[in-house]
CSV table of N, CA and C in Angstrom, one decimal:
chain,number,residue,atom,x,y,z
R,188,MET,N,-49.9,-5.1,5.5
R,188,MET,CA,-49.5,-4.5,4.2
R,188,MET,C,-49.9,-5.5,3.1
R,189,ARG,N,-50.4,-5.0,1.9
R,189,ARG,CA,-50.4,-5.9,0.7
R,189,ARG,C,-49.4,-5.8,-0.1
R,190,ALA,N,-49.2,-6.6,-0.7
R,190,ALA,CA,-48.2,-7.0,-1.7
R,190,ALA,C,-48.3,-5.7,-2.9
R,191,ARG,N,-49.6,-5.0,-3.2
R,191,ARG,CA,-49.7,-4.5,-4.5
R,191,ARG,C,-49.2,-3.0,-3.9
R,192,ASN,N,-49.1,-2.6,-2.6
R,192,ASN,CA,-48.6,-1.2,-2.2
R,192,ASN,C,-47.3,-1.4,-2.0
R,193,LEU,N,-46.5,-2.3,-2.6
R,193,LEU,CA,-45.0,-2.2,-2.1
R,193,LEU,C,-44.3,-1.8,-3.4
R,194,PRO,N,-43.4,-1.1,-3.5
R,194,PRO,CA,-42.5,-0.8,-4.6
R,194,PRO,C,-42.0,-2.1,-5.4
R,195,PRO,N,-42.0,-2.0,-6.8
R,195,PRO,CA,-41.5,-3.1,-7.3
R,195,PRO,C,-40.0,-3.7,-7.1
R,196,THR,N,-39.3,-2.9,-6.8
R,196,THR,CA,-37.9,-3.1,-6.2
R,196,THR,C,-37.8,-3.9,-5.0
R,197,LEU,N,-38.6,-3.6,-4.3
R,197,LEU,CA,-38.9,-4.2,-2.9
R,197,LEU,C,-39.4,-5.6,-3.0
R,198,LEU,N,-40.6,-5.8,-3.8
R,198,LEU,CA,-40.9,-6.9,-4.2
R,198,LEU,C,-39.9,-8.0,-5.0
R,199,ALA,N,-39.2,-7.6,-5.6
R,199,ALA,CA,-38.2,-8.3,-6.4
R,199,ALA,C,-37.0,-8.7,-5.4
R,200,ALA,N,-36.8,-8.0,-4.6
R,200,ALA,CA,-35.7,-8.1,-3.4
R,200,ALA,C,-36.1,-9.1,-2.3
R,201,LEU,N,-37.3,-9.0,-2.0
R,201,LEU,CA,-38.4,-10.0,-1.3
R,201,LEU,C,-38.0,-11.3,-1.9
R,202,ALA,N,-38.7,-11.4,-3.1
R,202,ALA,CA,-38.7,-12.5,-4.0
R,202,ALA,C,-37.2,-13.1,-3.9
R,203,LEU,N,-36.3,-12.5,-4.4
R,203,LEU,CA,-34.8,-12.9,-4.6
R,203,LEU,C,-34.5,-13.6,-3.1
R,204,ALA,N,-34.6,-13.2,-2.1
R,204,ALA,CA,-34.2,-13.1,-0.7
R,204,ALA,C,-35.0,-14.4,-0.3
R,205,GLY,N,-36.3,-14.6,-0.8
R,205,GLY,CA,-36.9,-15.7,-0.4
R,205,GLY,C,-36.5,-17.1,-1.2
R,206,CYS,N,-36.0,-17.1,-2.2
R,206,CYS,CA,-35.8,-18.0,-2.9
R,206,CYS,C,-34.3,-18.2,-2.7
R,207,GLY,N,-33.6,-17.8,-2.0
R,207,GLY,CA,-32.2,-17.9,-1.8
R,207,GLY,C,-31.3,-17.3,-3.0
R,208,GLY,N,-31.9,-16.3,-3.5
R,208,GLY,CA,-31.2,-15.4,-4.6
R,208,GLY,C,-30.5,-14.5,-4.2
R,209,GLY,N,-29.5,-13.8,-4.9
R,209,GLY,CA,-28.1,-13.1,-4.8
R,209,GLY,C,-28.3,-12.0,-4.2
R,210,LEU,N,-29.2,-11.5,-3.3
R,210,LEU,CA,-29.4,-10.0,-2.9
R,210,LEU,C,-29.1,-9.7,-1.5
R,211,SER,N,-28.6,-9.2,-1.1
R,211,SER,CA,-28.1,-8.7,0.5
R,211,SER,C,-28.3,-7.3,0.6
R,212,ILE,N,-29.4,-7.1,1.5
R,212,ILE,CA,-29.4,-5.9,2.0
R,212,ILE,C,-29.0,-6.0,3.4
R,213,GLY,N,-28.1,-4.8,4.0
R,213,GLY,CA,-27.6,-4.7,5.3
R,213,GLY,C,-27.0,-3.5,5.7
R,214,VAL,N,-26.9,-3.3,7.0
R,214,VAL,CA,-26.4,-2.2,7.6
R,214,VAL,C,-25.4,-2.4,8.5
R,215,GLY,N,-24.1,-2.2,8.4
R,215,GLY,CA,-23.1,-2.4,9.2
R,215,GLY,C,-23.2,-1.4,10.4
R,216,ILE,N,-23.2,-2.0,11.6
R,216,ILE,CA,-23.1,-1.1,12.7
R,216,ILE,C,-22.2,-1.7,13.7
R,217,GLY,N,-21.3,-0.8,14.4
R,217,GLY,CA,-20.2,-1.2,15.6
R,217,GLY,C,-18.9,-0.8,14.7
R,218,PHE,N,-17.8,-1.1,15.6
R,218,PHE,CA,-16.4,-1.0,15.3
R,218,PHE,C,-15.9,-2.1,14.6
R,219,GLY,N,-14.7,-2.0,13.9
R,219,GLY,CA,-13.9,-3.1,13.2
R,219,GLY,C,-14.0,-3.1,11.8
R,220,GLY,N,-15.2,-2.4,11.2
R,220,GLY,CA,-15.5,-2.7,10.0
R,220,GLY,C,-14.7,-1.9,9.0
R,221,LEU,N,-14.5,-0.8,9.6
R,221,LEU,CA,-13.5,0.2,8.5
R,221,LEU,C,-12.1,0.3,8.7
R,222,ASP,N,-11.3,0.4,7.6
R,222,ASP,CA,-9.9,0.2,7.8
R,222,ASP,C,-9.4,1.7,8.0
R,223,ASP,N,-9.2,1.7,9.6
R,223,ASP,CA,-8.9,3.1,10.3
R,223,ASP,C,-7.2,3.2,10.4
R,224,ASP,N,-6.4,1.5,10.1
R,224,ASP,CA,-5.2,1.9,10.5
R,224,ASP,C,-4.3,1.9,8.9
R,225,PRO,N,-3.6,2.7,9.0
R,225,PRO,CA,-2.5,2.6,7.9
R,225,PRO,C,-1.6,1.4,7.9
R,226,PRO,N,-0.8,1.0,7.0
R,226,PRO,CA,-0.1,-0.4,7.1
R,226,PRO,C,1.0,0.1,7.5
R,227,GLU,N,1.7,-1.2,7.9
R,227,GLU,CA,3.2,-1.2,8.8
R,227,GLU,C,4.3,-1.5,7.6
R,228,VAL,N,5.1,-0.8,7.8
R,228,VAL,CA,6.1,-1.1,6.4
R,228,VAL,C,7.8,-0.7,7.1
R,229,SER,N,8.5,-1.6,6.8
R,229,SER,CA,10.0,-1.5,6.8
R,229,SER,C,10.8,-1.8,5.7
R,230,LEU,N,12.0,-1.3,5.5
R,230,LEU,CA,12.7,-1.3,4.6
R,230,LEU,C,14.1,-1.7,4.7
R,231,ALA,N,14.9,-2.7,3.8
R,231,ALA,CA,16.0,-3.0,4.1
R,231,ALA,C,16.7,-2.8,2.6
R,232,VAL,N,18.2,-2.3,2.7
R,232,VAL,CA,18.6,-2.3,1.4
R,232,VAL,C,20.0,-2.9,1.3
R,233,THR,N,20.3,-3.7,0.2
R,233,THR,CA,21.5,-4.2,0.2
R,233,THR,C,22.2,-4.0,-1.0
R,234,PRO,N,23.5,-3.9,-1.1
R,234,PRO,CA,24.5,-3.6,0.1
R,234,PRO,C,24.3,-2.4,0.7
R,235,THR,N,24.7,-2.2,1.8
R,235,THR,CA,24.8,-1.0,2.7
R,235,THR,C,25.9,-0.1,2.3
R,236,THR,N,27.0,-0.3,1.5
R,236,THR,CA,28.0,0.4,1.0
R,236,THR,C,28.3,0.0,-0.3
R,237,ALA,N,28.4,1.0,-1.3
R,237,ALA,CA,28.2,0.5,-2.8
R,237,ALA,C,29.2,2.0,-3.5
R,238,ALA,N,29.4,1.8,-4.8
R,238,ALA,CA,30.1,2.6,-5.4
R,238,ALA,C,29.1,3.1,-6.5
R,239,PRO,N,29.5,4.4,-7.0
R,239,PRO,CA,28.5,4.8,-8.4
R,239,PRO,C,28.5,3.4,-9.1
R,240,GLY,N,27.3,3.3,-9.7
R,240,GLY,CA,26.7,2.3,-10.6
R,240,GLY,C,26.7,1.2,-10.2
R,241,ASP,N,26.9,0.8,-8.9
R,241,ASP,CA,26.7,-0.6,-8.4
R,241,ASP,C,25.1,-0.8,-8.1
R,242,ALA,N,24.8,-2.1,-8.2
R,242,ALA,CA,23.4,-2.4,-8.1
R,242,ALA,C,23.0,-2.6,-6.6
R,243,LEU,N,21.7,-1.9,-6.5
R,243,LEU,CA,21.3,-2.1,-4.8
R,243,LEU,C,20.1,-2.9,-5.1
R,244,GLN,N,19.7,-3.3,-3.8
R,244,GLN,CA,18.3,-4.1,-4.0
R,244,GLN,C,17.5,-3.6,-2.8
R,245,LEU,N,16.1,-3.2,-2.9
R,245,LEU,CA,15.3,-2.6,-1.8
R,245,LEU,C,14.3,-3.7,-1.7
R,246,VAL,N,14.1,-4.1,-0.6
R,246,VAL,CA,13.2,-5.0,0.0
R,246,VAL,C,12.4,-4.5,1.0
R,247,ALA,N,11.2,-4.6,0.9
R,247,ALA,CA,10.0,-3.7,1.8
R,247,ALA,C,9.2,-4.8,2.5
R,248,ALA,N,9.1,-4.8,3.7
R,248,ALA,CA,8.0,-5.9,4.4
R,248,ALA,C,6.9,-5.0,4.9
R,249,ALA,N,5.8,-5.4,4.1
R,249,ALA,CA,4.6,-4.5,4.5
R,249,ALA,C,3.0,-5.5,4.8
R,250,THR,N,2.4,-4.9,5.8
R,250,THR,CA,1.4,-5.5,6.4
R,250,THR,C,0.1,-4.4,6.6
R,251,ASP,N,-0.8,-5.2,6.7
R,251,ASP,CA,-2.2,-4.5,7.0
R,251,ASP,C,-3.2,-5.1,7.2
R,252,ASP,N,-4.0,-4.9,8.1
R,252,ASP,CA,-5.1,-5.7,8.5
R,252,ASP,C,-6.0,-6.0,7.2
R,253,TYR,N,-6.2,-4.9,6.4
R,253,TYR,CA,-7.1,-5.2,5.1
R,253,TYR,C,-6.3,-5.4,4.0
R,254,GLY,N,-5.2,-5.8,4.0
R,254,GLY,CA,-4.2,-5.8,2.8
R,254,GLY,C,-3.4,-4.7,2.3
R,255,VAL,N,-2.3,-5.0,1.7
R,255,VAL,CA,-1.5,-4.0,1.3
R,255,VAL,C,-1.6,-3.9,-0.2
R,256,ASP,N,-2.1,-2.7,-1.0
R,256,ASP,CA,-2.2,-2.7,-2.4
R,256,ASP,C,-0.8,-2.4,-3.4
R,257,LEU,N,0.0,-1.5,-2.7
R,257,LEU,CA,1.0,-1.4,-3.3
R,257,LEU,C,2.5,-0.9,-2.3
R,258,VAL,N,3.4,-0.8,-2.9
R,258,VAL,CA,4.5,-0.3,-2.2
R,258,VAL,C,5.5,0.4,-3.4
R,259,ARG,N,5.6,1.8,-2.9
R,259,ARG,CA,6.2,2.9,-3.6
R,259,ARG,C,7.8,2.8,-3.0
R,260,PHE,N,8.5,2.8,-3.8
R,260,PHE,CA,10.2,2.9,-3.2
R,260,PHE,C,10.6,4.4,-3.7
R,261,PHE,N,11.5,5.3,-2.8
R,261,PHE,CA,11.8,6.5,-3.2
R,261,PHE,C,13.2,6.4,-2.7
R,262,ARG,N,13.9,7.3,-3.5
R,262,ARG,CA,15.4,7.9,-3.0
R,262,ARG,C,15.3,9.3,-2.7
R,263,VAL,N,16.0,9.8,-1.6
R,263,VAL,CA,15.8,11.2,-1.2
R,263,VAL,C,17.1,12.0,-1.9
R,264,ASP,N,16.7,12.9,-2.7
R,264,ASP,CA,17.8,13.9,-3.1
R,264,ASP,C,17.6,15.1,-2.5
R,265,GLY,N,18.4,15.6,-1.7
R,265,GLY,CA,18.4,17.0,-1.1
R,265,GLY,C,16.9,16.9,-0.2
R,266,ALA,N,16.3,18.0,-0.6
R,266,ALA,CA,15.0,17.9,-0.2
R,266,ALA,C,13.5,17.3,-0.9
R,267,THR,N,14.2,16.6,-2.1
R,267,THR,CA,13.4,16.2,-2.8
R,267,THR,C,13.2,14.5,-2.7
R,268,ALA,N,11.8,14.1,-2.7
R,268,ALA,CA,11.7,12.5,-3.0
R,268,ALA,C,11.5,12.2,-4.3
R,269,VAL,N,12.3,11.3,-5.0
R,269,VAL,CA,12.6,10.9,-6.0
R,269,VAL,C,11.7,9.2,-6.1
R,270,LEU,N,10.6,9.1,-6.8
R,270,LEU,CA,9.9,8.0,-6.9
R,270,LEU,C,10.9,7.0,-7.9
R,271,LEU,N,11.3,5.8,-7.2
R,271,LEU,CA,12.2,5.0,-8.3
R,271,LEU,C,11.0,3.8,-8.8
R,272,GLY,N,10.0,3.4,-8.4
R,272,GLY,CA,9.4,2.3,-8.9
R,272,GLY,C,8.4,2.1,-7.8
R,273,THR,N,7.4,0.9,-8.3
R,273,THR,CA,6.3,0.7,-7.5
R,273,THR,C,6.3,-0.9,-7.5
R,274,ASP,N,5.8,-1.6,-6.3
R,274,ASP,CA,5.8,-3.0,-6.7
R,274,ASP,C,4.3,-3.4,-6.1
R,275,GLY,N,3.3,-4.0,-7.0
R,275,GLY,CA,2.1,-4.3,-6.4
R,275,GLY,C,1.9,-5.8,-5.7
R,276,SER,N,3.1,-6.6,-5.5
R,276,SER,CA,2.6,-7.7,-4.8
R,276,SER,C,4.0,-8.1,-4.2
R,277,ALA,N,3.6,-8.6,-3.0
R,277,ALA,CA,4.5,-9.4,-2.2
R,277,ALA,C,5.6,-10.5,-2.8
R,278,PRO,N,6.8,-10.7,-2.7
R,278,PRO,CA,7.7,-9.6,-1.7
R,278,PRO,C,7.8,-8.4,-2.5
R,279,TYR,N,7.8,-7.3,-2.0
R,279,TYR,CA,8.0,-6.1,-2.4
R,279,TYR,C,9.4,-5.6,-2.5
R,280,ARG,N,9.8,-5.5,-4.1
R,280,ARG,CA,11.2,-5.4,-4.1
R,280,ARG,C,11.6,-4.5,-5.2
R,281,LEU,N,12.5,-3.9,-5.4
R,281,LEU,CA,13.4,-3.2,-6.3
R,281,LEU,C,14.5,-3.0,-6.5
R,282,ASP,N,15.0,-3.4,-7.8
R,282,ASP,CA,16.2,-3.2,-8.0
R,282,ASP,C,16.9,-2.0,-8.7
R,283,THR,N,17.8,-1.1,-8.1
R,283,THR,CA,18.2,0.0,-8.8
R,283,THR,C,19.4,0.1,-8.8
R,284,THR,N,20.3,1.2,-9.2
R,284,THR,CA,21.6,1.3,-9.2
R,284,THR,C,21.8,2.7,-8.6
R,285,VAL,N,23.2,2.7,-8.0
R,285,VAL,CA,23.5,3.9,-7.3
R,285,VAL,C,23.7,5.2,-8.5
R,286,PRO,N,23.3,6.3,-8.4
R,286,PRO,CA,23.6,7.3,-9.6
R,286,PRO,C,25.1,7.6,-9.5
R,287,GLY,N,25.7,7.8,-10.9
R,287,GLY,CA,27.0,8.2,-11.2
R,287,GLY,C,27.6,9.1,-10.5
R,288,GLY,N,27.0,10.4,-10.3
R,288,GLY,CA,27.5,11.1,-9.4
R,288,GLY,C,27.1,11.5,-8.0
R,289,ALA,N,26.8,9.9,-7.6
R,289,ALA,CA,26.5,10.1,-5.9
R,289,ALA,C,27.8,10.1,-5.1
R,290,GLY,N,27.8,10.6,-4.0
R,290,GLY,CA,28.9,10.5,-3.3
R,290,GLY,C,28.3,10.8,-1.8
R,291,GLY,N,29.2,10.2,-1.0
R,291,GLY,CA,28.9,10.4,0.4
R,291,GLY,C,28.1,9.4,1.0
R,292,SER,N,26.4,9.7,0.8
R,292,SER,CA,25.5,8.7,1.0
R,292,SER,C,24.3,8.9,0.5
R,293,LEU,N,23.5,8.2,0.3
R,293,LEU,CA,22.0,7.9,-0.2
R,293,LEU,C,21.1,7.3,0.6
R,294,GLN,N,20.0,8.1,0.6
R,294,GLN,CA,19.0,7.5,1.5
R,294,GLN,C,17.5,7.1,1.0
R,295,PHE,N,17.0,5.9,1.4
R,295,PHE,CA,16.0,5.3,0.8
R,295,PHE,C,14.6,5.0,1.6
R,296,TYR,N,13.6,4.9,1.3
R,296,TYR,CA,12.4,4.7,2.1
R,296,TYR,C,11.4,4.2,1.0
R,297,ALA,N,10.6,3.5,1.7
R,297,ALA,CA,9.3,2.9,1.0
R,297,ALA,C,8.0,3.2,1.7
R,298,ARG,N,7.0,3.4,0.7
R,298,ARG,CA,5.7,4.1,1.4
R,298,ARG,C,4.7,2.8,0.9
R,299,ALA,N,4.1,2.2,1.9
R,299,ALA,CA,3.1,1.2,1.8
R,299,ALA,C,1.6,2.0,1.7
R,300,ILE,N,0.9,1.2,0.9
R,300,ILE,CA,-0.5,1.9,0.5
R,300,ILE,C,-1.4,0.9,0.9
R,301,ASP,N,-2.5,0.8,1.5
R,301,ASP,CA,-3.8,0.0,1.9
R,301,ASP,C,-4.9,0.2,0.8
R,302,ALA,N,-5.7,-0.8,0.8
R,302,ALA,CA,-6.9,-0.8,-0.1
R,302,ALA,C,-7.7,0.7,0.1
R,303,ALA,N,-7.8,1.4,1.4
R,303,ALA,CA,-8.3,2.4,1.4
R,303,ALA,C,-7.6,3.7,1.0
R,304,GLY,N,-6.6,3.6,0.7
R,304,GLY,CA,-5.6,4.6,0.6
R,304,GLY,C,-4.8,5.2,1.3
R,305,GLN,N,-4.8,4.7,2.5
R,305,GLN,CA,-3.8,5.0,3.5
R,305,GLN,C,-2.4,4.6,3.4
R,306,GLY,N,-1.6,5.5,3.8
R,306,GLY,CA,-0.1,5.1,3.7
R,306,GLY,C,0.9,5.4,4.9
R,307,ARG,N,1.9,4.8,4.8
R,307,ARG,CA,2.5,4.9,5.8
R,307,ARG,C,4.1,4.7,5.2
R,308,ASP,N,5.1,5.4,5.4
R,308,ASP,CA,6.6,5.6,5.0
R,308,ASP,C,7.3,4.5,6.5
R,309,SER,N,8.5,4.1,5.7
R,309,SER,CA,9.5,3.4,6.5
R,309,SER,C,10.1,4.5,6.8
R,310,ALA,N,11.3,4.2,8.1
R,310,ALA,CA,12.4,4.5,8.4
R,310,ALA,C,13.1,4.7,7.3
R,311,LEU,N,14.0,5.9,7.2
R,311,LEU,CA,14.9,6.2,6.2
R,311,LEU,C,16.2,5.2,6.4
R,312,VAL,N,16.7,4.4,5.0
R,312,VAL,CA,17.9,3.5,5.1
R,312,VAL,C,19.0,4.0,4.4
R,313,THR,N,19.9,4.4,5.0
R,313,THR,CA,21.2,4.7,4.4
R,313,THR,C,22.2,4.1,4.0
R,314,VAL,N,22.5,4.3,2.6
R,314,VAL,CA,23.7,3.6,1.9
R,314,VAL,C,24.9,4.5,1.7
R,315,THR,N,26.0,4.3,2.3
R,315,THR,CA,27.3,4.8,2.2
R,315,THR,C,28.0,4.5,0.6
R,316,VAL,N,28.0,5.7,0.2
R,316,VAL,CA,28.8,5.7,-1.3
R,316,VAL,C,30.2,6.0,-1.2
R,317,GLY,N,31.0,4.9,-1.8
R,317,GLY,CA,32.5,5.2,-1.7
R,317,GLY,C,33.2,5.1,-3.4
R,318,PRO,N,34.2,5.0,-3.4
R,318,PRO,CA,34.9,5.1,-4.6
R,318,PRO,C,34.8,3.4,-5.2
């Protein structure tokens, strides 16, 4: 094949590759190259017993084989999940307070999101609310 019959972009790629240039053309084949697993996440809340207006600290441990982008923290109000905040760097934590009208118990969970947009929720953590 003569060089004059090659497309200009291929000629440029060959020239760059031949001189150590910064062009790489490749095809990924096989397994292990895709992020097919969502992150793992667990949540701890301290203290586990609090009164309305008290401060709570939510700390999530999150890992993923390709990295965790962020962790979102939620409080469960009836059948609704209320987003409390987001942390984009480890250690993943959020400080919040027990709502003024809360009584009985509150439940919280964390959702870790990886670079591929996959997410996983932690187990629910319950805080007992007392006077």
